[in-house]
mmCIF file of C-alpha atoms in Angstrom:
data_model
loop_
_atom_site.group_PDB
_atom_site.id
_atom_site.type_symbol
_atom_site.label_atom_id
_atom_site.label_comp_id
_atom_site.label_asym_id
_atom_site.label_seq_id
_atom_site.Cartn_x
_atom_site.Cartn_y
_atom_site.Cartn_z
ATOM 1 C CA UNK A 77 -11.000 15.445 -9.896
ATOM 2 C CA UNK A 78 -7.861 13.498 -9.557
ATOM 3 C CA UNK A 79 -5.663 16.388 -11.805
ATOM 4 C CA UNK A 80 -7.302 19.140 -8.836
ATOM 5 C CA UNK A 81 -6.157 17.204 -6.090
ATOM 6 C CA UNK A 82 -2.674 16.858 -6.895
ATOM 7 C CA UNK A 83 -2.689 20.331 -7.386
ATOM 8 C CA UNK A 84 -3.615 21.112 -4.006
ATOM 9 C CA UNK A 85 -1.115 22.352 -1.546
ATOM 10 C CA UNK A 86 -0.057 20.175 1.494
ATOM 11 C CA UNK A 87 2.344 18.505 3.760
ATOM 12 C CA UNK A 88 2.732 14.753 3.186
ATOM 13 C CA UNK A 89 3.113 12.525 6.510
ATOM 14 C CA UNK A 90 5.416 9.677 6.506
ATOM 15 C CA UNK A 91 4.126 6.405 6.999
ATOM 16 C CA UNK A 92 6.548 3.972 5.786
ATOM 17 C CA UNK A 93 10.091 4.560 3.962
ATOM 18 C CA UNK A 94 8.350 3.964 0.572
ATOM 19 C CA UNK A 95 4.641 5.779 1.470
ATOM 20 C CA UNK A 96 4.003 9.125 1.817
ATOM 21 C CA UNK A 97 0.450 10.501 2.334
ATOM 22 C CA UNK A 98 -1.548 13.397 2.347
ATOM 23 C CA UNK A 99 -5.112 14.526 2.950
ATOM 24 C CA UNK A 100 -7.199 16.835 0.418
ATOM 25 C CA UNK A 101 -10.492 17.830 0.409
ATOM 26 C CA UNK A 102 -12.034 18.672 -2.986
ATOM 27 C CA UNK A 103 -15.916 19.387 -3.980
ATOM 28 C CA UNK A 104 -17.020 17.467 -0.881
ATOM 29 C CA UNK A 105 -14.889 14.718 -1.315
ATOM 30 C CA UNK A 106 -12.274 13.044 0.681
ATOM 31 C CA UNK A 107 -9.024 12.469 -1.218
ATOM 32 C CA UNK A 108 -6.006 10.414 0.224
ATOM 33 C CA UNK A 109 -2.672 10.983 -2.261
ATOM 34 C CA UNK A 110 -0.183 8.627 -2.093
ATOM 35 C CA UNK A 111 3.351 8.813 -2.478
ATOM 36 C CA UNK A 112 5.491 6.176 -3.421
ATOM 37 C CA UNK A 113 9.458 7.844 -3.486
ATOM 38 C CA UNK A 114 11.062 4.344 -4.982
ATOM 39 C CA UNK A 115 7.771 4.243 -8.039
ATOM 40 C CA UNK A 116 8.972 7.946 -8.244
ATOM 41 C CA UNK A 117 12.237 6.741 -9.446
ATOM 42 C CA UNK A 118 10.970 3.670 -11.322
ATOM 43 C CA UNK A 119 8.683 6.299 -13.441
ATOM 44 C CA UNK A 120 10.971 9.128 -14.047
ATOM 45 C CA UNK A 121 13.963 6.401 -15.453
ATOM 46 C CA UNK A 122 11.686 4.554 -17.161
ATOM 47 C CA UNK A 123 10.357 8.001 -18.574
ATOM 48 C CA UNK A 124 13.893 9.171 -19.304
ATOM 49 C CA UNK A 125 14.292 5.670 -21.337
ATOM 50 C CA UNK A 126 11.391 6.189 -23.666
ATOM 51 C CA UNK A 127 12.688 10.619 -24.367
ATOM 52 C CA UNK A 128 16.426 9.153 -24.867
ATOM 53 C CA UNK A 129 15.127 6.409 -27.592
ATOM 54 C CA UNK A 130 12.601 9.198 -29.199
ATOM 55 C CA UNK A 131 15.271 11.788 -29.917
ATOM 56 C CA UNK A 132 17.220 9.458 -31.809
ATOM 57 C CA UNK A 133 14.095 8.138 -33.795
ATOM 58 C CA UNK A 134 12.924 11.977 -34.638
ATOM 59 C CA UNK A 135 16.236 12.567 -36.330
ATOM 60 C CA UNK A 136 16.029 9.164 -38.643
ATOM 61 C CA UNK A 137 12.559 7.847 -38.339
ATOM 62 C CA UNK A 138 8.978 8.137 -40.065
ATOM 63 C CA UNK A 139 6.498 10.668 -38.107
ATOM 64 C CA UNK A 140 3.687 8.305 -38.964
ATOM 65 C CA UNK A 141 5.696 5.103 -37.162
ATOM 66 C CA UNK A 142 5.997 7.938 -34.091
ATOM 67 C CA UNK A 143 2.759 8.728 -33.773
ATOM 68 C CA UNK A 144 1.760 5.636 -34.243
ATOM 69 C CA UNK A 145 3.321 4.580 -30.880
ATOM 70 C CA UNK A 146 1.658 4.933 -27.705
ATOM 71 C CA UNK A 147 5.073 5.397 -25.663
ATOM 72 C CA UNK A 148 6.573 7.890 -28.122
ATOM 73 C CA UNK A 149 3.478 9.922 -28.883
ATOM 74 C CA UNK A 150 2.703 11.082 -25.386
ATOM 75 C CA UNK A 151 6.245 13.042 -24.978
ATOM 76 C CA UNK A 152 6.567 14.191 -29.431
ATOM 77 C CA UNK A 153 5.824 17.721 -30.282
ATOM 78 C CA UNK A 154 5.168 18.751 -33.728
ATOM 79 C CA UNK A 155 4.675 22.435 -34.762
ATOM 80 C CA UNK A 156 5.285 23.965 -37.858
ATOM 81 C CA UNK A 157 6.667 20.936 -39.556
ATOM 82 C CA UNK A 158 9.276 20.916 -36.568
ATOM 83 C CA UNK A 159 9.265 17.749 -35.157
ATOM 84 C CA UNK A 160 10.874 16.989 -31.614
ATOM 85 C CA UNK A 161 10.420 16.490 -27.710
ATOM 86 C CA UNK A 162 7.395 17.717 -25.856
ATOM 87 C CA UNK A 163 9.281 19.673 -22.792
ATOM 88 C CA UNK A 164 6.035 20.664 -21.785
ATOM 89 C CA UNK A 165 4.464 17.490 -21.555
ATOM 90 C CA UNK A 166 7.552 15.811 -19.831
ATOM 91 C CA UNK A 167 7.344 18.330 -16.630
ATOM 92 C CA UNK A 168 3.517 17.552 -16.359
ATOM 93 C CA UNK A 169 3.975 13.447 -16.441
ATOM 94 C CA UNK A 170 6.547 13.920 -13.916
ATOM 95 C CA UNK A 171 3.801 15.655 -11.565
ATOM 96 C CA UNK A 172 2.410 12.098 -11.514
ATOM 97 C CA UNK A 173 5.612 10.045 -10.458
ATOM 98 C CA UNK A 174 4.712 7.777 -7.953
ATOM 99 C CA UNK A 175 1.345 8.935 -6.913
ATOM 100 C CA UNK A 176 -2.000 7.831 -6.788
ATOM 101 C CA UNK A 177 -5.208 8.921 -5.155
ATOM 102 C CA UNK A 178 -7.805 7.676 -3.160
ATOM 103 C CA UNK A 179 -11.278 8.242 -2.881
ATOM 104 C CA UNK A 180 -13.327 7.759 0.349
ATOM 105 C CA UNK A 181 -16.110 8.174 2.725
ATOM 106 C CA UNK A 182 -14.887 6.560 5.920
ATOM 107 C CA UNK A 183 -13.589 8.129 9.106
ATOM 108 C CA UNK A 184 -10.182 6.327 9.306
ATOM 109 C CA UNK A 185 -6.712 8.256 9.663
ATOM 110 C CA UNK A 186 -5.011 8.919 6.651
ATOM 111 C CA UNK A 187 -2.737 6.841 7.236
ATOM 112 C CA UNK A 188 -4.958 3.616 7.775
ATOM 113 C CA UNK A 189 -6.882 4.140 5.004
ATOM 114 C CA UNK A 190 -3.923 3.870 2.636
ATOM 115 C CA UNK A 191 -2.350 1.198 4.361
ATOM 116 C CA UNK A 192 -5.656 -0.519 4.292
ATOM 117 C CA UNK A 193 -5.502 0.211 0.342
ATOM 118 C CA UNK A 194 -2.401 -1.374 0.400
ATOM 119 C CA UNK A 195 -3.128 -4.818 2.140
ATOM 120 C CA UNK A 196 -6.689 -5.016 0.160
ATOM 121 C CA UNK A 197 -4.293 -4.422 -3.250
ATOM 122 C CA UNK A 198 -1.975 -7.200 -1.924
ATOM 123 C CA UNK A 199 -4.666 -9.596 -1.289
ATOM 124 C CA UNK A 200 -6.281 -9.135 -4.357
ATOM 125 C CA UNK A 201 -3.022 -9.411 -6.165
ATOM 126 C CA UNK A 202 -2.716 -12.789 -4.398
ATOM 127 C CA UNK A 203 -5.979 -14.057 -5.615
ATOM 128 C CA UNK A 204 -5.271 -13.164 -8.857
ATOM 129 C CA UNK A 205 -1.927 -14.993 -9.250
ATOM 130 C CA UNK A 206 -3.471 -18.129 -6.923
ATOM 131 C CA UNK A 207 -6.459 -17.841 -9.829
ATOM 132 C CA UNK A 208 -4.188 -17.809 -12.834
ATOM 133 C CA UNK A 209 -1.867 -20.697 -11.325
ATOM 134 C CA UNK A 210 -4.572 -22.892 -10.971
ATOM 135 C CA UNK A 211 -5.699 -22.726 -14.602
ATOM 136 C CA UNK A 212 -6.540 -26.087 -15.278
ATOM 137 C CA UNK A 213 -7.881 -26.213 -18.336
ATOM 138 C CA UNK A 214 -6.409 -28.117 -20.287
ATOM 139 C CA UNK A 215 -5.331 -30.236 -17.385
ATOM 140 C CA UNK A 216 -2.209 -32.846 -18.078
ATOM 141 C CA UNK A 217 -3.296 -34.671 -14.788
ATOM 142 C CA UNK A 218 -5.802 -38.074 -15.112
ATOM 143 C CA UNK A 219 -5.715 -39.196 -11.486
ATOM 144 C CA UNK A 220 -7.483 -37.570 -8.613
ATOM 145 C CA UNK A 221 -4.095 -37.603 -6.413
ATOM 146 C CA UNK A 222 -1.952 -35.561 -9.087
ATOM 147 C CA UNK A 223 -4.787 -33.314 -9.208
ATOM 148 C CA UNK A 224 -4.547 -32.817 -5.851
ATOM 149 C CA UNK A 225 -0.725 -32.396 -5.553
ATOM 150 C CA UNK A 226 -0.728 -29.661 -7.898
ATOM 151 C CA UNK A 227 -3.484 -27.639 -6.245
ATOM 152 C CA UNK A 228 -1.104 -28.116 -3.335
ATOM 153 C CA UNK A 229 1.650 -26.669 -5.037
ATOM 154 C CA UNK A 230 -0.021 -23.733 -6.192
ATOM 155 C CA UNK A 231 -1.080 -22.727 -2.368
ATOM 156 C CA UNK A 232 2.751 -23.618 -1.121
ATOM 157 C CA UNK A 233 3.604 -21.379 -3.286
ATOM 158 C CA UNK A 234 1.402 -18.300 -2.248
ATOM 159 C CA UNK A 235 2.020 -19.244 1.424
ATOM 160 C CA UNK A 236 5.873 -19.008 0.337
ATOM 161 C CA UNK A 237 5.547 -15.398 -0.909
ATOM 162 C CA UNK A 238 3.123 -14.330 2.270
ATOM 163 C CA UNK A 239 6.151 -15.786 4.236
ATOM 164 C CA UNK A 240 9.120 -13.888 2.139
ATOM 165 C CA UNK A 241 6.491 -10.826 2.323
ATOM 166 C CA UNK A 242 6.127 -10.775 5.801
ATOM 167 C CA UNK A 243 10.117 -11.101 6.717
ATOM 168 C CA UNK A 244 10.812 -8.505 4.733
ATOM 169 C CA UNK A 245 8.552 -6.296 6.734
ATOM 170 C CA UNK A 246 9.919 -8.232 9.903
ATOM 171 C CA UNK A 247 13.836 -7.770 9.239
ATOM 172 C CA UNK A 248 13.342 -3.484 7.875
ATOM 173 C CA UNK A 249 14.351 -4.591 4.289
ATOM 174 C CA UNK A 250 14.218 -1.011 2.551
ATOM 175 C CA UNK A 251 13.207 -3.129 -1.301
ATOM 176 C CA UNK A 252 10.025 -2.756 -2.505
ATOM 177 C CA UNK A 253 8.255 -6.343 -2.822
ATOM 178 C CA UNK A 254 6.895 -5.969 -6.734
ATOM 179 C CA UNK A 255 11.173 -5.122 -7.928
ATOM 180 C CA UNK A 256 12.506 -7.644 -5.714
ATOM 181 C CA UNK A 257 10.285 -10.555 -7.087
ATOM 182 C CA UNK A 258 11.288 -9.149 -10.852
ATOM 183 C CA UNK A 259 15.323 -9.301 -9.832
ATOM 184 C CA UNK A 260 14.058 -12.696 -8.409
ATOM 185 C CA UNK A 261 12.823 -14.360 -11.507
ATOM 186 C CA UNK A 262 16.190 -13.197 -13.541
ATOM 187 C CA UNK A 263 17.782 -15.084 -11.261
ATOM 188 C CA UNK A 264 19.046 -18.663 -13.134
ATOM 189 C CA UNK A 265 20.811 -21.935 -12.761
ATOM 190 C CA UNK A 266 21.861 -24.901 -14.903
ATOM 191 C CA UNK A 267 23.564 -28.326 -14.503
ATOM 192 C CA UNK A 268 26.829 -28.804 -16.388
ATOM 193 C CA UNK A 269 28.310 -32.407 -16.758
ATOM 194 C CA UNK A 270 31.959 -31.916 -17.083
ATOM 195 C CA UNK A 271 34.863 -35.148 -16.549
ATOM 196 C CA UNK A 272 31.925 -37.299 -15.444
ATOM 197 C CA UNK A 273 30.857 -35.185 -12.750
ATOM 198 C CA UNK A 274 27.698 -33.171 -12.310
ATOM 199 C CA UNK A 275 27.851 -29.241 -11.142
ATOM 200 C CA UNK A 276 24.845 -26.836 -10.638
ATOM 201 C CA UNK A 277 25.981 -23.469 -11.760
ATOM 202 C CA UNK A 278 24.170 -20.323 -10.884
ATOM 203 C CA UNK A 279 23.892 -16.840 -12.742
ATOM 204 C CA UNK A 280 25.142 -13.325 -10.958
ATOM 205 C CA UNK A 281 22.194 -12.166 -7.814
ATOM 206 C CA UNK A 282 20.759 -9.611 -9.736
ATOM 207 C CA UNK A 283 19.436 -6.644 -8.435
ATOM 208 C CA UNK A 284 18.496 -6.683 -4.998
ATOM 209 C CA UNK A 285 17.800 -10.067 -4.960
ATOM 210 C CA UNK A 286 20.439 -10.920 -2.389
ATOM 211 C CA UNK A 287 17.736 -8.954 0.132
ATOM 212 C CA UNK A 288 15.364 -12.244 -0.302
ATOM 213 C CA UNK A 289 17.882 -14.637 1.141
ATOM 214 C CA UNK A 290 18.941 -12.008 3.975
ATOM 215 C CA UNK A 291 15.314 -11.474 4.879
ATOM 216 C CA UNK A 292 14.371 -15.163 5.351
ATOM 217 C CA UNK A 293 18.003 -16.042 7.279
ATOM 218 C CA UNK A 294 19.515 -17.944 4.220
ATOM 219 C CA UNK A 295 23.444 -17.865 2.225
ATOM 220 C CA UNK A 296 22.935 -17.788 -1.396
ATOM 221 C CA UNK A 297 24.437 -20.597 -2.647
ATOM 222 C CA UNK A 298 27.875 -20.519 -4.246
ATOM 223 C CA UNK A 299 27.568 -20.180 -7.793
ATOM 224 C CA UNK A 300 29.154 -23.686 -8.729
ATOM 225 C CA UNK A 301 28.246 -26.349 -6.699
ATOM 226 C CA UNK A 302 29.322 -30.058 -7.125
ATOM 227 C CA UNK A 303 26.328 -32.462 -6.961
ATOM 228 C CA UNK A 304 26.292 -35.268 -4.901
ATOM 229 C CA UNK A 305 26.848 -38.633 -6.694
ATOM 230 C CA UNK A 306 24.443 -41.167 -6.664
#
């Protein structure tokens, strides 16, 4: 039912600056679609990524390596031994940029039930990255108290990114959680030992990872930074 539904007509209602809902009704079913303008973008350049690689392979590659691809097969055309870019199927993925659809029975407003989608994904998110952090097996700790510490760590760490999560919404940052945790992670430094003296060099913010430190009240740190001798 989902292709119907995004066919149907309607106005979507602005909830947030990156969710945009609207209500259909379809064979007796309630359908919420959601709209997510910054996934939009994500999809359609990542989408414009895999077309710009596949015309250059259809000129100099194999068919069967092509087809053989999961990324380049969706978008290649071939009829009558012509070879090239499915225009057709391009304007159809691009119907599903940023979208998604929900299915329910309850009597909540629009609105709260994909909100309440939201949170529940967030949450479940959480528990899946709390679960895989504390994979234990094989376990490098033999004493009860290391054990312990690095359980520890693992929930600092999720009550770190509640905390970052929750001043973004606080301070009106307009980045999307999921991209600035990805800028995040690109985001190195080192320690140099240069005339006997130690320095801790950073790499370039990235992105719009600079929105992390403005969220929680922080200046990044300059990008060479003497350390302190012993």
């Amino acid at each position: 039912a989902v292709e119907k539904v995004l066919k149907t007509g309607g106005r979507y209602r602005v909830v947030r600056h990156n969710l945009k809902v609207k209500e259909v009704w379809y064979d007796a079913g309630r359908y919420i679609v959601c709209h997510n303008p910054e996934q939009a973008l994500h999809n359609q350049k990542a989408r414009q990524c895999i077309v710009a690689k596949l015309e250059k392979k259809v000129k100099n590659s194999d068919i069967k390596s092509l087809i053989g691809n999961p990324g380049y097969r969706r978008y290649l055309l071939i009829k009558d031994a012509v070879v090239g870019v499915d225009q057709k199927a391009l304007k159809e993925a691009s119907r599903y940029d940023g979208k998604y659809v929900l299915r329910t029975n309850c009597q909540l407003d629009t609105e709260e039930v994909a909100l309440a989608y939201k949170d529940l994904w967030r949450v479940e998110r959480a528990f899946r990255d709390l679960k895989s952090t504390l994979d234990l097996r094989p376990i490098y700790h033999w004493k009860d108290r290391r054990v312990r510490g690095h359980v520890m760590v693992c929930f600092l760490a999720l009550v770190l990114e509640s905390a970052l999560h929750r001043s973004l919404k606080q301070t009106g940052s307009p980045v999307e959680y999921t991209y600035l945790i990805r800028d995040l992670k690109q985001l190195k430094a080192v320690r140099l030992d240069l005339e006997n003296k130690q320095y801790i060099c950073r790499t370039e913010l990235p992105g719009c990872s600079y929105e992390a430190f403005k969220a929680i009240g922080l200046r990044p740190p300059n990008q060479i930074i003497q350390s302190p001798t012993n």
